[in-house]
Amino acid sequence: MYEWVLWFHVVSFISWFAVLFYLPRLFIYHTEHKDNEGFVRVVKIQEYKLFKYIGVPAMWATLLSGSYLVYEIGFAGNRWLHAKLLFVAILIAYFFSMNFYRKQLEKDECEKSGKFFRMYNEVPTLLMMLIVGMVVLKPF
């Protein structure tokens, strides 16, 4: 059972990260082309569907399968796991911050620039490197 849940966790993780990588890219396009009403109308639909129909289910699938894996390997004594879960908590906060910006963009109330979203877009890459590093290297 463990291997199947691990497989599902990795697939879910990849799906979630697809959203974490692509949605901020849509925010960049959205802010840099805000004068093009037709384009913005389409991007708003893409942002909504990507977050709600792919991002949210992928996040929950990742968290639920990950919870099972934590249960199986044990939380106590695995300091690398504690560090990994700290980075996962930051990633969850980042994910919900994307919805905050998505809603602002949807209402045409976002003051952030394309440059801001270019920097913002780097956060999931750094977190992914840290999370995968904790799992593979188990440095503690």
JSON list of N, CA and C in Angstrom, two decimals, residues 1-21 57-70 84 91 128 131-132 135-136 138:
[
{"chain": "A", "resi": 1, "resn": "MET", "atom": "N", "xyz": [0.83, -1.21, 0.00]},
{"chain": "A", "resi": 1, "resn": "MET", "atom": "CA", "xyz": [0.00, 0.00, 0.00]},
{"chain": "A", "resi": 1, "resn": "MET", "atom": "C", "xyz": [0.87, 1.26, 0.00]},
{"chain": "A", "resi": 2, "resn": "TYR", "atom": "N", "xyz": [1.96, 1.23, 0.76]},
{"chain": "A", "resi": 2, "resn": "TYR", "atom": "CA", "xyz": [2.82, 2.40, 0.89]},
{"chain": "A", "resi": 2, "resn": "TYR", "atom": "C", "xyz": [3.32, 2.88, -0.47]},
{"chain": "A", "resi": 3, "resn": "GLU", "atom": "N", "xyz": [3.76, 1.96, -1.32]},
{"chain": "A", "resi": 3, "resn": "GLU", "atom": "CA", "xyz": [4.31, 2.34, -2.63]},
{"chain": "A", "resi": 3, "resn": "GLU", "atom": "C", "xyz": [3.25, 2.99, -3.51]},
{"chain": "A", "resi": 4, "resn": "TRP", "atom": "N", "xyz": [2.01, 2.50, -3.44]},
{"chain": "A", "resi": 4, "resn": "TRP", "atom": "CA", "xyz": [0.93, 3.09, -4.24]},
{"chain": "A", "resi": 4, "resn": "TRP", "atom": "C", "xyz": [0.60, 4.50, -3.76]},
{"chain": "A", "resi": 5, "resn": "VAL", "atom": "N", "xyz": [0.58, 4.69, -2.47]},
{"chain": "A", "resi": 5, "resn": "VAL", "atom": "CA", "xyz": [0.32, 6.03, -1.94]},
{"chain": "A", "resi": 5, "resn": "VAL", "atom": "C", "xyz": [1.48, 6.96, -2.27]},
{"chain": "A", "resi": 6, "resn": "LEU", "atom": "N", "xyz": [2.70, 6.46, -2.19]},
{"chain": "A", "resi": 6, "resn": "LEU", "atom": "CA", "xyz": [3.86, 7.27, -2.56]},
{"chain": "A", "resi": 6, "resn": "LEU", "atom": "C", "xyz": [3.77, 7.68, -4.04]},
{"chain": "A", "resi": 7, "resn": "TRP", "atom": "N", "xyz": [3.42, 6.73, -4.91]},
{"chain": "A", "resi": 7, "resn": "TRP", "atom": "CA", "xyz": [3.23, 7.03, -6.33]},
{"chain": "A", "resi": 7, "resn": "TRP", "atom": "C", "xyz": [2.17, 8.13, -6.50]},
{"chain": "A", "resi": 8, "resn": "PHE", "atom": "N", "xyz": [1.05, 7.99, -5.83]},
{"chain": "A", "resi": 8, "resn": "PHE", "atom": "CA", "xyz": [-0.03, 8.98, -5.93]},
{"chain": "A", "resi": 8, "resn": "PHE", "atom": "C", "xyz": [0.44, 10.33, -5.39]},
{"chain": "A", "resi": 9, "resn": "HIS", "atom": "N", "xyz": [1.22, 10.32, -4.32]},
{"chain": "A", "resi": 9, "resn": "HIS", "atom": "CA", "xyz": [1.74, 11.54, -3.73]},
{"chain": "A", "resi": 9, "resn": "HIS", "atom": "C", "xyz": [2.64, 12.27, -4.72]},
{"chain": "A", "resi": 10, "resn": "VAL", "atom": "N", "xyz": [3.51, 11.56, -5.39]},
{"chain": "A", "resi": 10, "resn": "VAL", "atom": "CA", "xyz": [4.41, 12.17, -6.36]},
{"chain": "A", "resi": 10, "resn": "VAL", "atom": "C", "xyz": [3.62, 12.74, -7.54]},
{"chain": "A", "resi": 11, "resn": "VAL", "atom": "N", "xyz": [2.65, 12.01, -8.04]},
{"chain": "A", "resi": 11, "resn": "VAL", "atom": "CA", "xyz": [1.81, 12.50, -9.14]},
{"chain": "A", "resi": 11, "resn": "VAL", "atom": "C", "xyz": [1.03, 13.75, -8.70]},
{"chain": "A", "resi": 12, "resn": "SER", "atom": "N", "xyz": [0.50, 13.72, -7.51]},
{"chain": "A", "resi": 12, "resn": "SER", "atom": "CA", "xyz": [-0.24, 14.88, -6.98]},
{"chain": "A", "resi": 12, "resn": "SER", "atom": "C", "xyz": [0.68, 16.07, -6.80]},
{"chain": "A", "resi": 13, "resn": "PHE", "atom": "N", "xyz": [1.86, 15.82, -6.28]},
{"chain": "A", "resi": 13, "resn": "PHE", "atom": "CA", "xyz": [2.86, 16.86, -6.07]},
{"chain": "A", "resi": 13, "resn": "PHE", "atom": "C", "xyz": [3.23, 17.53, -7.40]},
{"chain": "A", "resi": 14, "resn": "ILE", "atom": "N", "xyz": [3.43, 16.73, -8.43]},
{"chain": "A", "resi": 14, "resn": "ILE", "atom": "CA", "xyz": [3.75, 17.27, -9.75]},
{"chain": "A", "resi": 14, "resn": "ILE", "atom": "C", "xyz": [2.59, 18.11, -10.28]},
{"chain": "A", "resi": 15, "resn": "SER", "atom": "N", "xyz": [1.38, 17.63, -10.13]},
{"chain": "A", "resi": 15, "resn": "SER", "atom": "CA", "xyz": [0.20, 18.38, -10.59]},
{"chain": "A", "resi": 15, "resn": "SER", "atom": "C", "xyz": [0.06, 19.70, -9.84]},
{"chain": "A", "resi": 16, "resn": "TRP", "atom": "N", "xyz": [0.26, 19.66, -8.55]},
{"chain": "A", "resi": 16, "resn": "TRP", "atom": "CA", "xyz": [0.16, 20.89, -7.75]},
{"chain": "A", "resi": 16, "resn": "TRP", "atom": "C", "xyz": [1.22, 21.89, -8.18]},
{"chain": "A", "resi": 17, "resn": "PHE", "atom": "N", "xyz": [2.43, 21.40, -8.39]},
{"chain": "A", "resi": 17, "resn": "PHE", "atom": "CA", "xyz": [3.50, 22.30, -8.79]},
{"chain": "A", "resi": 17, "resn": "PHE", "atom": "C", "xyz": [3.30, 22.86, -10.19]},
{"chain": "A", "resi": 18, "resn": "ALA", "atom": "N", "xyz": [2.63, 22.14, -11.05]},
{"chain": "A", "resi": 18, "resn": "ALA", "atom": "CA", "xyz": [2.30, 22.71, -12.36]},
{"chain": "A", "resi": 18, "resn": "ALA", "atom": "C", "xyz": [1.50, 23.99, -12.17]},
{"chain": "A", "resi": 19, "resn": "VAL", "atom": "N", "xyz": [0.56, 23.97, -11.25]},
{"chain": "A", "resi": 19, "resn": "VAL", "atom": "CA", "xyz": [-0.24, 25.15, -10.94]},
{"chain": "A", "resi": 19, "resn": "VAL", "atom": "C", "xyz": [0.62, 26.22, -10.27]},
{"chain": "A", "resi": 20, "resn": "LEU", "atom": "N", "xyz": [1.43, 25.81, -9.32]},
{"chain": "A", "resi": 20, "resn": "LEU", "atom": "CA", "xyz": [2.29, 26.77, -8.60]},
{"chain": "A", "resi": 20, "resn": "LEU", "atom": "C", "xyz": [3.27, 27.47, -9.53]},
{"chain": "A", "resi": 21, "resn": "PHE", "atom": "N", "xyz": [3.68, 26.80, -10.60]},
{"chain": "A", "resi": 21, "resn": "PHE", "atom": "CA", "xyz": [4.59, 27.41, -11.56]},
{"chain": "A", "resi": 21, "resn": "PHE", "atom": "C", "xyz": [3.85, 28.27, -12.60]},
{"chain": "A", "resi": 57, "resn": "PRO", "atom": "N", "xyz": [-7.69, 20.64, -5.95]},
{"chain": "A", "resi": 57, "resn": "PRO", "atom": "CA", "xyz": [-7.68, 19.17, -5.80]},
{"chain": "A", "resi": 57, "resn": "PRO", "atom": "C", "xyz": [-6.28, 18.59, -5.70]},
{"chain": "A", "resi": 58, "resn": "ALA", "atom": "N", "xyz": [-5.33, 19.13, -6.47]},
{"chain": "A", "resi": 58, "resn": "ALA", "atom": "CA", "xyz": [-3.96, 18.61, -6.42]},
{"chain": "A", "resi": 58, "resn": "ALA", "atom": "C", "xyz": [-3.32, 18.89, -5.06]},
{"chain": "A", "resi": 59, "resn": "MET", "atom": "N", "xyz": [-3.61, 20.06, -4.49]},
{"chain": "A", "resi": 59, "resn": "MET", "atom": "CA", "xyz": [-3.08, 20.36, -3.17]},
{"chain": "A", "resi": 59, "resn": "MET", "atom": "C", "xyz": [-3.62, 19.37, -2.14]},
{"chain": "A", "resi": 60, "resn": "TRP", "atom": "N", "xyz": [-4.93, 19.17, -2.15]},
{"chain": "A", "resi": 60, "resn": "TRP", "atom": "CA", "xyz": [-5.53, 18.26, -1.17]},
{"chain": "A", "resi": 60, "resn": "TRP", "atom": "C", "xyz": [-5.04, 16.82, -1.36]},
{"chain": "A", "resi": 61, "resn": "ALA", "atom": "N", "xyz": [-4.91, 16.40, -2.61]},
{"chain": "A", "resi": 61, "resn": "ALA", "atom": "CA", "xyz": [-4.40, 15.05, -2.88]},
{"chain": "A", "resi": 61, "resn": "ALA", "atom": "C", "xyz": [-2.97, 14.90, -2.35]},
{"chain": "A", "resi": 62, "resn": "THR", "atom": "N", "xyz": [-2.16, 15.94, -2.55]},
{"chain": "A", "resi": 62, "resn": "THR", "atom": "CA", "xyz": [-0.78, 15.93, -2.06]},
{"chain": "A", "resi": 62, "resn": "THR", "atom": "C", "xyz": [-0.75, 15.89, -0.53]},
{"chain": "A", "resi": 63, "resn": "LEU", "atom": "N", "xyz": [-1.56, 16.73, 0.10]},
{"chain": "A", "resi": 63, "resn": "LEU", "atom": "CA", "xyz": [-1.54, 16.79, 1.57]},
{"chain": "A", "resi": 63, "resn": "LEU", "atom": "C", "xyz": [-2.09, 15.52, 2.21]},
{"chain": "A", "resi": 64, "resn": "LEU", "atom": "N", "xyz": [-3.16, 14.98, 1.65]},
{"chain": "A", "resi": 64, "resn": "LEU", "atom": "CA", "xyz": [-3.74, 13.75, 2.22]},
{"chain": "A", "resi": 64, "resn": "LEU", "atom": "C", "xyz": [-2.83, 12.55, 2.04]},
{"chain": "A", "resi": 65, "resn": "SER", "atom": "N", "xyz": [-2.28, 12.39, 0.84]},
{"chain": "A", "resi": 65, "resn": "SER", "atom": "CA", "xyz": [-1.37, 11.26, 0.62]},
{"chain": "A", "resi": 65, "resn": "SER", "atom": "C", "xyz": [-0.09, 11.46, 1.44]},
{"chain": "A", "resi": 66, "resn": "GLY", "atom": "N", "xyz": [0.38, 12.70, 1.54]},
{"chain": "A", "resi": 66, "resn": "GLY", "atom": "CA", "xyz": [1.56, 12.98, 2.35]},
{"chain": "A", "resi": 66, "resn": "GLY", "atom": "C", "xyz": [1.32, 12.70, 3.82]},
{"chain": "A", "resi": 67, "resn": "SER", "atom": "N", "xyz": [0.12, 12.98, 4.29]},
{"chain": "A", "resi": 67, "resn": "SER", "atom": "CA", "xyz": [-0.22, 12.68, 5.69]},
{"chain": "A", "resi": 67, "resn": "SER", "atom": "C", "xyz": [-0.14, 11.19, 5.97]},
{"chain": "A", "resi": 68, "resn": "TYR", "atom": "N", "xyz": [-0.62, 10.40, 5.02]},
{"chain": "A", "resi": 68, "resn": "TYR", "atom": "CA", "xyz": [-0.53, 8.94, 5.18]},
{"chain": "A", "resi": 68, "resn": "TYR", "atom": "C", "xyz": [0.94, 8.50, 5.23]},
{"chain": "A", "resi": 69, "resn": "LEU", "atom": "N", "xyz": [1.76, 9.08, 4.36]},
{"chain": "A", "resi": 69, "resn": "LEU", "atom": "CA", "xyz": [3.18, 8.71, 4.34]},
{"chain": "A", "resi": 69, "resn": "LEU", "atom": "C", "xyz": [3.87, 9.09, 5.64]},
{"chain": "A", "resi": 70, "resn": "VAL", "atom": "N", "xyz": [3.53, 10.26, 6.17]},
{"chain": "A", "resi": 70, "resn": "VAL", "atom": "CA", "xyz": [4.09, 10.68, 7.47]},
{"chain": "A", "resi": 70, "resn": "VAL", "atom": "C", "xyz": [3.68, 9.68, 8.55]},
{"chain": "A", "resi": 84, "resn": "LYS", "atom": "N", "xyz": [11.03, 19.50, 6.27]},
{"chain": "A", "resi": 84, "resn": "LYS", "atom": "CA", "xyz": [10.22, 19.40, 5.05]},
{"chain": "A", "resi": 84, "resn": "LYS", "atom": "C", "xyz": [8.82, 19.94, 5.30]},
{"chain": "A", "resi": 91, "resn": "LEU", "atom": "N", "xyz": [4.70, 26.64, 1.68]},
{"chain": "A", "resi": 91, "resn": "LEU", "atom": "CA", "xyz": [4.15, 26.43, 0.34]},
{"chain": "A", "resi": 91, "resn": "LEU", "atom": "C", "xyz": [2.62, 26.55, 0.34]},
{"chain": "A", "resi": 128, "resn": "MET", "atom": "N", "xyz": [10.39, 24.06, -3.76]},
{"chain": "A", "resi": 128, "resn": "MET", "atom": "CA", "xyz": [10.49, 22.71, -4.31]},
{"chain": "A", "resi": 128, "resn": "MET", "atom": "C", "xyz": [11.89, 22.14, -4.09]},
{"chain": "A", "resi": 131, "resn": "ILE", "atom": "N", "xyz": [12.17, 21.24, -0.39]},
{"chain": "A", "resi": 131, "resn": "ILE", "atom": "CA", "xyz": [11.33, 20.09, -0.03]},
{"chain": "A", "resi": 131, "resn": "ILE", "atom": "C", "xyz": [11.92, 18.79, -0.58]},
{"chain": "A", "resi": 132, "resn": "VAL", "atom": "N", "xyz": [12.24, 18.77, -1.86]},
{"chain": "A", "resi": 132, "resn": "VAL", "atom": "CA", "xyz": [12.82, 17.57, -2.46]},
{"chain": "A", "resi": 132, "resn": "VAL", "atom": "C", "xyz": [14.18, 17.27, -1.84]},
{"chain": "A", "resi": 135, "resn": "VAL", "atom": "N", "xyz": [13.75, 15.39, 1.37]},
{"chain": "A", "resi": 135, "resn": "VAL", "atom": "CA", "xyz": [13.34, 13.99, 1.18]},
{"chain": "A", "resi": 135, "resn": "VAL", "atom": "C", "xyz": [14.49, 13.13, 0.67]},
{"chain": "A", "resi": 136, "resn": "VAL", "atom": "N", "xyz": [15.21, 13.64, -0.31]},
{"chain": "A", "resi": 136, "resn": "VAL", "atom": "CA", "xyz": [16.26, 12.83, -0.94]},
{"chain": "A", "resi": 136, "resn": "VAL", "atom": "C", "xyz": [17.53, 12.77, -0.10]},
{"chain": "A", "resi": 138, "resn": "LYS", "atom": "N", "xyz": [17.93, 13.88, 3.21]},
{"chain": "A", "resi": 138, "resn": "LYS", "atom": "CA", "xyz": [17.72, 13.67, 4.65]},
{"chain": "A", "resi": 138, "resn": "LYS", "atom": "C", "xyz": [18.91, 14.22, 5.45]}
]
